[in-house]
Structures are given as C-alpha cells and as structure tokens.
Amino acid sequence: MLTTAEAREAILAAMPDFPADAVLLDAANERVLRQVVRAERDQPPFHRVMMDGIALSFRDFSRGRREFPVQATQAAGDPVLALQPGNCIEIMTGASLPENADCIVPVERISIKNRIAFIENDYAAKSGQFIHPRASDHAAGTDLLAPGKRISPMDIAIIASCGLTEVEVSSLPVIRVISTGNELVSPGTPIEPHQVRLSNGPAIQAMLRERGYAHCDHDHLLDDRDELRRRIGVHLADADVLILSGGVSMGKADFVPGVLAELGVNVVFHKISQRPGKPMWFGIGPNREAVFALPGNPVSALVCCRQYVIAALEAASAATPRPPEFAVLASDVTFEPDLTCFQPVRLVSSAGGQVLAMPVLTNTSGDFTALSASDGYVELAREQSHFPAGTPVFLHRWRSV
Ligand code: AMP
Ligand code: MG
C-alpha cells in the first residue's frame, strides 16, 4: 500500500499537461498563465505629476521667487507643454511633467490671483518633489509575470497595462464527476427509507468549480457491471478527467476497479495508507485520461478530492505549486492506526500570531455534516500516534483562499 506522499508523487508523475490556449483578457482572471508578460513601456511611461498644483523650475524657487505668472494649464492626457523661464504651469495629477519644470508645488500651498500664483512664504520646496520619474517602477521589456501564476485582478491590471487583449493560459480540462451506487437518489426525487441522498457529486463539482475547473458535468450510475462499462466508456471518450465516487471497496457491488481495467485504464495504485480514504484508486486511460476513483464515504470522497484530485489538476495546469501551509494543534490528538490521519479542523488565529487548528469531532467516519464547521484538515504523520497540543502540522484548507 502506498504512503500518502508516494500516492501524490505517483499521480503527479502520471498526469498529462493540459495544453495552453489563448483567452480574452475579460476571461483570464483565475486562469493559470502560460506565457511571460513583458512591460510594453516604461512605468511610469513619462515623468508623472503626483499632485494637483503648479509646475515650476526649482532654480527660480531656490533664488527666492514666490510669485509665478500662470503660463497655461496642463491636465492628465494633455500634450506636454514647455515652461517659459520665470513662469509656472497649472498642473493636474497624472499629467506628464512640462519641459523645463522639475518641481511641483501642491495646490494647497498656493493661491492664484489675476493669473499669478503665490506660494506660501514659509513653504519649503525640494527639487524633483511630487514627480514620479519615468521608468522608476520598471523599464520597457521587464518580465512582469511568469508562467505558472494564477491570474489575479492585480495581474489583470498588469496585462492590460502591457496592451494585451488576450493571454495564453492553461486550457480547462473536460471533467466528468460520476457517482456510483444503487442506494443513491438525487435531490428533488422521491426517496425510500432504505435509500441515501446523492451528495458527493454536487459537493465535488462545487469544489472543482470554486477552483476554476468549470467544465465538470455529473452522472449517476448504478452498481451494474454492464451499465458501468458502457457509461464509463462514453465518459472516457468525451472527457480528460474522470472522478468517480463509490464502488472501490471490497463489497460484492464494488465493480469500479474491474470495469476500469476492462476499459483499458491502467491502474497506477489502489489504496493509500490513510484515513479517511484508504480505498482510493487511480489510473490512466488509453488516451491519457486521468481516472480518480474515490471511496463513496462522503468524508473520504471530499478529503481525497481536495488532497489528490485538486493537486493533480493544478500540476497538469502547470500552476506554480503553493508553499505548504502549517498550523499548530490546539489540543491533543491520539490516532493509533498505522495510517496517515487527515483530521478535520477549525482554524483560529491566536493573539501571538499562530494559526491554531482545533480538531472537529466527527460522529462516525461518514459524518459529513460535521465538516461544514471545519476550514480544512491537518495531516498527522503515520509514524506517530500521540500529537500533543502545540505540534506543528501540515494544513490543507478546503477553500481555495
Ligand atoms: P461505497 O464506497 O460505494 O461502498 O460507499 C460507501 C458509503 O458512502 C455508502 O454508505 C454510500 O451510501 C455512501 N455514498 C456513496 N456514494 C455517495 C454519494 N455520491 N453521495 C452520498 N453518499 C454516498
Ligand atoms: Mg457503493
């Protein structure tokens, strides 16, 4: 049986690379960038005025002059004027510094009468003040964004400032989420006492969509070998990634691994030394489709989706890996089995600046209602059974932020 680290490595090694694709700027947020974005121009592109006021020559000011005839007015977007000796130019924030000017005096420190600007007597100006020099942020041609970045609204500003109308990003895979089980009944359909509401499919879809994987349709299949073979065959032909839940344990109706093998999906592993989620199965289809078969237990399905499926999709999207996150256990935890434990936790930040992980107790391994109170889960090493309060542990958050 693979360890959690081995399972993760095996998945990452087997995943294909999703191809790159150009998208329009207004569809680029949250996508993974696949190109370098270089500065189109210097930033600022000109000596940018930072205050409303007057532009003058510091030489005149330093020689004691405090009255300046207003030669003209120049606002942001106006062509650049040339300052005449002894004059000032009324200037607005965002304008390009007039030629021969090297000092801005803010409007609050002047008064203007009959087109003469008077500077307050005790005002001390400095050469170059309130001027944001050309190229002081970066020069034209500077690499501003690197491939692998998940595009944020701040990055959209950079891409737009570079004059680009579209960018290369990782294409979104076509994903099929497939719930298996005779007992499952979808919301909105009448249900018998011995049946169970189908909840994994919608939850897995929500987790994927939250991370930007928008193309994830759902199907429900019965525990019937022929139906499984036929429908999974269709999904393999139509999709890049299959995420099944249920039917991977040792029960008589657990046909999923056998059917996948019949369809030419090569098993990479079956079972991971972890709880929850030990029966997880992973394989690669005949056309490099990634096939994740998660246990049906809702807690297991969600942990396995977060832990392995999301990591695999991020790697195949060529997203730069996020650094690991840590938290400190807020109370003692004991976990005896020789398995890695994924313990759901609620996070609280301490006055000392630590992220404290408070274990969320679940009634049984299938108690998924308790997960709603959790922010994620911590990873408790297999080699240890007693984890005292204060132990630093790996943290995995449910949500993308
Ligand atoms: P299985 O892995 O198929 O043996 O399923 C384990 C348990 O998870 C069973 O109690 C199932 O009823 C439950 N289960 C399986 N699939 C789902 C699902 N899609 N939604 C909710 N519960 C499920
Ligand atoms: Mg089942």
Short mmCIF file of C-alpha atoms and ligand atoms in Angstrom, two decimals:
data_model
loop_
_atom_site.label_atom_id
_atom_site.label_comp_id
_atom_site.label_asym_id
_atom_site.label_seq_id
_atom_site.Cartn_x
_atom_site.Cartn_y
_atom_site.Cartn_z
CA MET A 1 0.00 0.00 0.00
CA LEU A 2 1.35 3.43 -0.94
CA THR A 3 2.01 6.16 1.60
CA THR A 4 0.25 9.48 1.11
CA ALA A 5 3.47 11.01 -0.27
CA GLU A 6 4.02 8.10 -2.67
CA ALA A 7 0.43 8.32 -3.90
CA ARG A 8 0.77 12.02 -4.54
CA GLU A 9 4.05 11.55 -6.43
CA ALA A 10 2.62 8.72 -8.49
CA ILE A 11 -0.35 10.87 -9.50
CA LEU A 12 1.76 13.91 -10.37
CA ALA A 13 4.16 11.78 -12.43
CA ALA A 14 1.31 10.22 -14.41
CA MET A 15 -0.75 13.36 -15.09
CA PRO A 16 -0.70 14.78 -18.63
CA ASP A 17 -0.02 18.51 -19.24
CA PHE A 18 -3.16 20.39 -20.20
CA PRO A 19 -2.44 22.35 -23.41
CA ALA A 20 -2.16 26.15 -23.47
CA ASP A 21 -4.88 28.25 -25.04
CA ALA A 22 -5.39 31.99 -25.70
CA VAL A 23 -8.23 33.71 -23.79
CA LEU A 24 -9.53 37.27 -23.90
CA LEU A 25 -8.49 39.49 -21.01
CA ASP A 26 -12.00 39.54 -19.53
CA ALA A 27 -11.96 35.73 -19.23
CA ALA A 28 -8.40 35.47 -17.86
CA ASN A 29 -8.97 36.02 -14.13
CA GLU A 30 -8.17 32.88 -12.04
CA ARG A 31 -6.70 31.06 -15.03
CA VAL A 32 -3.09 29.76 -14.97
CA LEU A 33 -0.78 31.92 -17.07
CA ARG A 34 1.35 30.08 -19.65
CA GLN A 35 3.42 32.94 -21.07
CA VAL A 36 5.79 35.64 -19.89
CA VAL A 37 4.14 39.05 -19.75
CA ARG A 38 6.67 41.80 -20.54
CA ALA A 39 6.30 45.53 -19.97
CA GLU A 40 5.17 47.25 -23.15
CA ARG A 41 6.54 50.62 -21.94
CA ASP A 42 8.49 52.21 -19.14
CA GLN A 43 6.44 52.59 -15.95
CA PRO A 44 5.64 55.37 -15.46
CA PRO A 45 5.87 55.97 -19.22
CA PHE A 46 6.76 59.66 -18.58
CA HIS A 47 7.71 61.81 -15.58
CA ARG A 48 4.30 61.64 -13.96
CA VAL A 49 2.99 64.51 -11.85
CA MET A 50 1.72 63.25 -8.47
CA MET A 51 -0.21 66.29 -7.16
CA ASP A 52 -2.59 68.95 -8.42
CA GLY A 53 -0.75 72.28 -8.19
CA ILE A 54 1.80 74.22 -10.20
CA ALA A 55 4.90 73.02 -12.07
CA LEU A 56 7.91 75.33 -11.92
CA SER A 57 11.68 75.42 -12.18
CA PHE A 58 13.27 74.73 -8.79
CA ARG A 59 16.06 77.11 -9.79
CA ASP A 60 13.56 80.03 -9.72
CA PHE A 61 12.23 78.88 -6.32
CA SER A 62 15.72 78.48 -4.82
CA ARG A 63 16.57 82.03 -5.83
CA GLY A 64 13.71 83.27 -3.63
CA ARG A 65 10.95 83.76 -6.15
CA ARG A 66 7.44 83.09 -4.70
CA GLU A 67 5.23 84.65 -7.38
CA PHE A 68 4.83 82.90 -10.73
CA PRO A 69 2.70 84.03 -13.68
CA VAL A 70 0.47 81.13 -14.78
CA GLN A 71 1.54 80.45 -18.34
CA ALA A 72 -1.06 77.72 -19.10
CA THR A 73 -2.92 74.72 -17.65
CA GLN A 74 -1.97 71.11 -18.41
CA ALA A 75 -4.19 68.20 -17.26
CA ALA A 76 -3.65 64.42 -17.43
CA GLY A 77 -3.76 63.36 -21.07
CA ASP A 78 -2.86 66.84 -22.41
CA PRO A 79 0.18 67.15 -24.67
CA VAL A 80 3.35 68.23 -22.88
CA LEU A 81 3.93 71.99 -22.66
CA ALA A 82 7.29 73.79 -22.42
CA LEU A 83 7.65 76.00 -19.35
CA GLN A 84 8.96 79.52 -20.06
CA PRO A 85 11.61 80.92 -17.65
CA GLY A 86 10.07 82.55 -14.56
CA ASN A 87 6.56 81.16 -15.19
CA CYS A 88 4.62 78.26 -13.78
CA ILE A 89 2.14 75.88 -15.37
CA GLU A 90 -1.03 74.92 -13.57
CA ILE A 91 -0.76 71.13 -13.46
CA MET A 92 -3.02 68.17 -12.59
CA THR A 93 -2.25 64.76 -11.09
CA GLY A 94 -1.35 62.25 -13.79
CA ALA A 95 -0.05 64.84 -16.25
CA SER A 96 3.32 64.46 -17.96
CA LEU A 97 5.82 66.89 -16.45
CA PRO A 98 6.18 70.02 -18.63
CA GLU A 99 9.58 70.54 -20.26
CA ASN A 100 11.97 72.68 -18.14
CA ALA A 101 9.92 72.03 -14.95
CA ASP A 102 11.40 69.98 -12.09
CA CYS A 103 9.24 70.78 -9.07
CA ILE A 104 5.53 70.57 -8.22
CA VAL A 105 4.03 72.77 -5.52
CA PRO A 106 0.67 71.41 -4.34
CA VAL A 107 -2.48 73.47 -4.82
CA GLU A 108 -2.97 73.58 -1.01
CA ARG A 109 0.23 75.66 -0.66
CA ILE A 110 -0.59 78.35 -3.26
CA SER A 111 -3.21 80.96 -4.07
CA ILE A 112 -3.90 82.30 -7.54
CA LYS A 113 -4.97 85.89 -8.21
CA ASN A 114 -5.16 87.52 -11.64
CA ARG A 115 -3.30 84.56 -13.16
CA ILE A 116 -0.38 84.93 -10.74
CA ALA A 117 0.36 82.00 -8.40
CA PHE A 118 1.59 82.98 -4.90
CA ILE A 119 3.40 80.31 -2.88
CA GLU A 120 3.04 80.42 0.95
CA ASN A 121 6.01 82.30 2.42
CA ASP A 122 7.16 79.53 4.75
CA TYR A 123 6.76 76.74 2.20
CA ALA A 124 9.96 74.68 1.70
CA ALA A 125 10.02 73.02 -1.73
CA LYS A 126 12.54 70.41 -2.85
CA SER A 127 13.91 69.77 -6.32
CA GLY A 128 12.03 66.90 -8.01
CA GLN A 129 9.21 66.80 -5.47
CA PHE A 130 5.90 65.14 -6.40
CA ILE A 131 7.33 63.79 -9.63
CA HIS A 132 7.20 60.01 -10.23
CA PRO A 133 10.21 59.62 -12.56
CA ARG A 134 9.87 57.79 -15.86
CA ALA A 135 10.80 54.06 -15.61
CA SER A 136 11.28 54.26 -11.81
CA ASP A 137 8.85 51.29 -11.33
CA HIS A 138 10.22 49.28 -14.26
CA ALA A 139 11.70 49.69 -17.73
CA ALA A 140 10.08 48.61 -21.01
CA GLY A 141 10.77 44.92 -21.67
CA THR A 142 10.95 43.92 -17.98
CA ASP A 143 9.39 40.49 -17.22
CA LEU A 144 6.37 41.32 -15.09
CA LEU A 145 4.52 37.99 -14.89
CA ALA A 146 5.93 34.47 -15.21
CA PRO A 147 4.21 31.29 -16.44
CA GLY A 148 2.51 29.33 -13.67
CA LYS A 149 0.92 32.34 -11.98
CA ARG A 150 -2.78 32.02 -11.21
CA ILE A 151 -4.03 35.31 -12.61
CA SER A 152 -5.44 37.76 -10.03
CA PRO A 153 -7.24 41.07 -10.55
CA MET A 154 -3.85 42.76 -9.90
CA ASP A 155 -2.35 40.70 -12.72
CA ILE A 156 -5.24 41.70 -15.00
CA ALA A 157 -4.15 45.32 -14.41
CA ILE A 158 -0.59 44.42 -15.45
CA ILE A 159 -1.71 42.52 -18.56
CA ALA A 160 -3.96 45.41 -19.60
CA SER A 161 -1.14 47.90 -18.97
CA CYS A 162 1.02 45.89 -21.37
CA GLY A 163 -1.57 46.50 -24.10
CA LEU A 164 -2.55 42.83 -24.45
CA THR A 165 -6.12 41.91 -25.40
CA GLU A 166 -5.54 38.19 -24.76
CA VAL A 167 -3.11 35.90 -22.95
CA GLU A 168 -2.02 32.25 -23.12
CA VAL A 169 -3.40 30.22 -20.22
CA SER A 170 -3.79 26.52 -19.44
CA SER A 171 -6.89 25.09 -21.08
CA LEU A 172 -9.59 23.82 -18.74
CA PRO A 173 -9.96 20.04 -18.76
CA VAL A 174 -13.31 18.42 -19.50
CA ILE A 175 -14.15 16.62 -16.26
CA ARG A 176 -16.83 14.02 -15.50
CA VAL A 177 -17.91 13.55 -11.91
CA ILE A 178 -19.55 10.12 -11.63
CA SER A 179 -21.42 8.90 -8.56
CA THR A 180 -21.93 5.15 -8.38
CA GLY A 181 -24.36 3.31 -6.12
CA ASN A 182 -27.81 1.69 -6.28
CA GLU A 183 -28.78 3.34 -2.99
CA LEU A 184 -28.25 6.91 -4.24
CA VAL A 185 -31.18 9.21 -5.07
CA SER A 186 -30.67 12.77 -6.33
CA PRO A 187 -32.25 15.75 -4.56
CA GLY A 188 -35.68 16.54 -5.98
CA THR A 189 -36.60 12.88 -6.48
CA PRO A 190 -38.81 10.93 -4.00
CA ILE A 191 -36.74 8.71 -1.71
CA GLU A 192 -37.42 5.40 0.13
CA PRO A 193 -36.31 4.78 3.72
CA HIS A 194 -33.50 2.40 2.66
CA GLN A 195 -32.05 4.87 0.15
CA VAL A 196 -29.43 7.61 0.52
CA ARG A 197 -29.33 11.12 -0.90
CA LEU A 198 -26.65 11.58 -3.54
CA SER A 199 -24.42 14.34 -2.14
CA ASN A 200 -20.85 13.58 -3.27
CA GLY A 201 -21.38 14.57 -6.88
CA PRO A 202 -22.65 18.10 -6.20
CA ALA A 203 -20.01 18.65 -3.48
CA ILE A 204 -17.14 17.53 -5.74
CA GLN A 205 -18.45 19.69 -8.58
CA ALA A 206 -18.59 22.69 -6.22
CA MET A 207 -15.02 22.08 -5.04
CA LEU A 208 -13.77 21.90 -8.63
CA ARG A 209 -15.74 24.91 -9.85
CA GLU A 210 -14.55 27.00 -6.93
CA ARG A 211 -11.02 26.44 -8.18
CA GLY A 212 -11.95 27.44 -11.71
CA TYR A 213 -12.49 23.96 -13.22
CA ALA A 214 -15.78 24.93 -14.81
CA HIS A 215 -16.38 22.01 -17.18
CA CYS A 216 -17.49 19.25 -14.80
CA ASP A 217 -20.76 17.54 -15.64
CA HIS A 218 -22.20 14.87 -13.35
CA ASP A 219 -23.59 11.39 -14.00
CA HIS A 220 -25.08 8.81 -11.62
CA LEU A 221 -24.50 5.13 -12.45
CA LEU A 222 -25.98 2.04 -10.82
CA ASP A 223 -23.87 -0.80 -9.45
CA ASP A 224 -24.32 -2.78 -12.63
CA ARG A 225 -21.26 -4.02 -14.49
CA ASP A 226 -22.73 -3.54 -17.96
CA GLU A 227 -24.06 -0.06 -17.28
CA LEU A 228 -20.78 0.95 -15.65
CA ARG A 229 -18.77 -0.37 -18.59
CA ARG A 230 -20.95 1.31 -21.20
CA ARG A 231 -21.30 4.71 -19.50
CA ILE A 232 -17.71 5.00 -18.22
CA GLY A 233 -16.61 4.10 -21.78
CA VAL A 234 -18.62 7.07 -23.09
CA HIS A 235 -17.16 9.38 -20.44
CA LEU A 236 -13.61 8.23 -21.26
CA ALA A 237 -14.21 9.13 -24.90
CA ASP A 238 -15.63 12.56 -24.03
CA ALA A 239 -13.57 13.78 -21.07
CA ASP A 240 -9.97 14.38 -19.98
CA VAL A 241 -10.52 13.60 -16.30
CA LEU A 242 -12.96 11.18 -14.60
CA ILE A 243 -13.71 11.45 -10.89
CA LEU A 244 -15.77 8.51 -9.68
CA SER A 245 -17.07 8.01 -6.17
CA GLY A 246 -18.15 4.73 -4.66
CA GLY A 247 -17.64 1.10 -5.62
CA VAL A 248 -13.89 0.84 -4.94
CA SER A 249 -14.00 -1.13 -1.68
CA MET A 250 -14.21 -4.90 -1.18
CA GLY A 251 -18.02 -5.27 -1.29
CA LYS A 252 -19.84 -7.53 -3.77
CA ALA A 253 -21.17 -4.48 -5.66
CA ASP A 254 -17.76 -2.75 -5.87
CA PHE A 255 -17.22 -3.20 -9.60
CA VAL A 256 -15.36 0.02 -10.41
CA PRO A 257 -11.71 -1.20 -10.46
CA GLY A 258 -12.62 -4.27 -12.52
CA VAL A 259 -14.65 -2.28 -15.05
CA LEU A 260 -11.92 0.34 -15.40
CA ALA A 261 -9.38 -2.40 -16.12
CA GLU A 262 -11.70 -3.85 -18.79
CA LEU A 263 -11.88 -0.40 -20.41
CA GLY A 264 -8.08 -0.26 -20.69
CA VAL A 265 -7.50 2.12 -17.78
CA ASN A 266 -4.13 1.17 -16.31
CA VAL A 267 -4.09 1.12 -12.55
CA VAL A 268 -1.38 3.29 -11.01
CA PHE A 269 -2.38 2.36 -7.46
CA HIS A 270 -5.25 1.04 -5.38
CA LYS A 271 -5.29 2.01 -1.70
CA ILE A 272 -3.32 4.57 0.27
CA SER A 273 -2.24 4.16 3.89
CA GLN A 274 -4.51 6.93 5.13
CA ARG A 275 -7.77 7.52 6.92
CA PRO A 276 -10.19 8.60 5.67
CA GLY A 277 -9.92 7.49 2.04
CA LYS A 278 -7.89 4.27 2.21
CA PRO A 279 -9.65 2.51 -0.75
CA MET A 280 -8.82 5.28 -3.27
CA TRP A 281 -7.93 4.05 -6.77
CA PHE A 282 -6.08 5.95 -9.52
CA GLY A 283 -5.30 5.05 -13.12
CA ILE A 284 -4.54 6.40 -16.59
CA GLY A 285 -6.85 5.69 -19.54
CA PRO A 286 -5.91 4.65 -23.08
CA ASN A 287 -5.73 8.30 -24.21
CA ARG A 288 -4.06 9.54 -21.03
CA GLU A 289 -7.34 10.32 -19.30
CA ALA A 290 -6.75 10.69 -15.56
CA VAL A 291 -9.18 8.47 -13.67
CA PHE A 292 -9.69 9.02 -9.94
CA ALA A 293 -11.97 6.53 -8.22
CA LEU A 294 -12.71 7.84 -4.72
CA PRO A 295 -14.37 5.95 -1.91
CA GLY A 296 -18.11 6.67 -1.60
CA ASN A 297 -17.96 7.66 2.06
CA PRO A 298 -18.66 11.40 1.81
CA VAL A 299 -15.84 12.44 4.18
CA SER A 300 -13.38 10.23 2.30
CA ALA A 301 -14.56 11.49 -1.09
CA LEU A 302 -14.12 15.14 -0.10
CA VAL A 303 -10.72 14.63 1.54
CA CYS A 304 -9.43 12.61 -1.45
CA CYS A 305 -10.77 15.17 -3.91
CA ARG A 306 -9.10 18.03 -2.04
CA GLN A 307 -5.88 16.16 -1.35
CA TYR A 308 -5.21 14.37 -4.65
CA VAL A 309 -7.58 15.50 -7.42
CA ILE A 310 -7.03 19.22 -6.87
CA ALA A 311 -3.25 18.74 -6.61
CA ALA A 312 -3.27 16.74 -9.86
CA LEU A 313 -5.35 19.34 -11.73
CA GLU A 314 -3.08 22.13 -10.51
CA ALA A 315 0.04 20.26 -11.67
CA ALA A 316 -1.47 19.42 -15.07
CA SER A 317 -2.40 23.10 -15.42
CA ALA A 318 1.30 23.96 -14.85
CA ALA A 319 0.34 26.11 -11.86
CA THR A 320 3.32 27.07 -9.70
CA PRO A 321 2.92 24.97 -6.52
CA ARG A 322 1.87 26.90 -3.45
CA PRO A 323 4.24 26.64 -0.48
CA PRO A 324 2.99 24.23 2.18
CA GLU A 325 0.86 25.68 4.96
CA PHE A 326 1.29 24.89 8.63
CA ALA A 327 -0.87 25.14 11.72
CA VAL A 328 -0.36 24.28 15.38
CA LEU A 329 -2.62 21.74 17.07
CA ALA A 330 -4.83 23.47 19.64
CA SER A 331 -5.45 20.26 21.62
CA ASP A 332 -4.00 16.75 21.98
CA VAL A 333 -4.91 14.22 19.28
CA THR A 334 -4.40 10.47 19.50
CA PHE A 335 -4.62 8.31 16.40
CA GLU A 336 -3.40 4.73 16.85
CA PRO A 337 -3.72 3.05 13.41
CA ASP A 338 -0.59 2.76 11.27
CA LEU A 339 -2.07 5.23 8.76
CA THR A 340 -1.71 8.93 7.95
CA CYS A 341 -4.64 10.72 9.57
CA PHE A 342 -6.40 13.61 7.83
CA GLN A 343 -8.08 15.29 10.78
CA PRO A 344 -10.71 17.97 10.03
CA VAL A 345 -10.01 21.21 11.91
CA ARG A 346 -11.43 24.62 12.55
CA LEU A 347 -8.88 27.42 12.41
CA VAL A 348 -8.47 30.16 14.99
CA SER A 349 -5.70 32.72 14.96
CA SER A 350 -4.00 33.21 18.32
CA ALA A 351 -3.07 36.60 19.78
CA GLY A 352 0.55 35.53 19.29
CA GLY A 353 0.02 35.27 15.53
CA GLN A 354 -0.19 31.49 15.27
CA VAL A 355 -2.78 29.59 13.26
CA LEU A 356 -4.36 27.19 15.75
CA ALA A 357 -6.06 24.03 14.46
CA MET A 358 -8.98 22.88 16.63
CA PRO A 359 -9.97 19.29 15.80
CA VAL A 360 -13.58 19.00 14.63
CA LEU A 361 -15.01 15.80 16.02
CA THR A 362 -17.00 13.65 13.65
CA ASN A 363 -19.51 11.16 14.98
CA THR A 364 -18.52 8.38 12.54
CA SER A 365 -16.25 8.21 9.52
CA GLY A 366 -19.28 9.09 7.37
CA ASP A 367 -20.37 12.13 9.41
CA PHE A 368 -20.00 14.69 6.69
CA THR A 369 -22.36 17.21 8.30
CA ALA A 370 -19.63 17.95 10.87
CA LEU A 371 -17.29 19.02 8.04
CA SER A 372 -19.26 22.19 7.50
CA ALA A 373 -17.76 23.54 10.74
CA SER A 374 -14.22 22.81 9.52
CA ASP A 375 -11.92 25.05 7.47
CA GLY A 376 -9.78 22.14 6.27
CA TYR A 377 -7.86 19.24 7.73
CA VAL A 378 -4.40 18.65 9.15
CA GLU A 379 -2.07 15.82 8.21
CA LEU A 380 -0.92 13.69 11.13
CA ALA A 381 2.12 11.57 10.34
CA ARG A 382 1.71 7.80 10.17
CA GLU A 383 4.83 7.16 12.26
CA GLN A 384 3.33 8.79 15.36
CA SER A 385 0.19 8.10 17.43
CA HIS A 386 0.15 10.91 20.00
CA PHE A 387 0.16 14.51 18.87
CA PRO A 388 0.29 16.91 21.82
CA ALA A 389 -1.23 20.39 21.67
CA GLY A 390 1.36 22.70 20.13
CA THR A 391 2.56 20.21 17.49
CA PRO A 392 3.14 21.93 14.11
CA VAL A 393 1.29 20.05 11.35
CA PHE A 394 0.61 20.41 7.63
CA LEU A 395 -2.66 22.21 6.96
CA HIS A 396 -4.87 21.75 3.89
CA ARG A 397 -7.71 24.23 3.53
CA TRP A 398 -10.96 23.25 1.83
CA ARG A 399 -11.35 26.59 0.11
CA SER A 400 -9.01 28.00 -2.50
CA VAL A 401 -8.21 31.11 -0.42
P1 AMP B 1 -19.10 2.73 -1.31
O1 AMP B 1 -17.71 3.28 -1.38
O2 AMP B 1 -19.76 2.64 -2.65
O3 AMP B 1 -19.13 1.46 -0.56
O4 AMP B 1 -19.95 3.78 -0.46
C1 AMP B 1 -19.66 4.00 0.91
C2 AMP B 1 -20.74 4.78 1.59
O5 AMP B 1 -20.81 6.09 1.01
C3 AMP B 1 -22.11 4.22 1.45
O6 AMP B 1 -22.81 4.36 2.67
C4 AMP B 1 -22.78 5.05 0.41
O7 AMP B 1 -24.17 5.11 0.54
C5 AMP B 1 -22.14 6.38 0.60
N1 AMP B 1 -22.08 7.08 -0.69
C6 AMP B 1 -21.53 6.59 -1.82
N2 AMP B 1 -21.63 7.46 -2.83
C7 AMP B 1 -22.28 8.54 -2.33
C8 AMP B 1 -22.71 9.77 -2.88
N3 AMP B 1 -22.47 10.08 -4.17
N4 AMP B 1 -23.33 10.65 -2.08
C9 AMP B 1 -23.54 10.34 -0.79
N5 AMP B 1 -23.19 9.20 -0.21
C10 AMP B 1 -22.55 8.30 -0.97
MG MG B 2 -21.32 1.78 -3.43
#
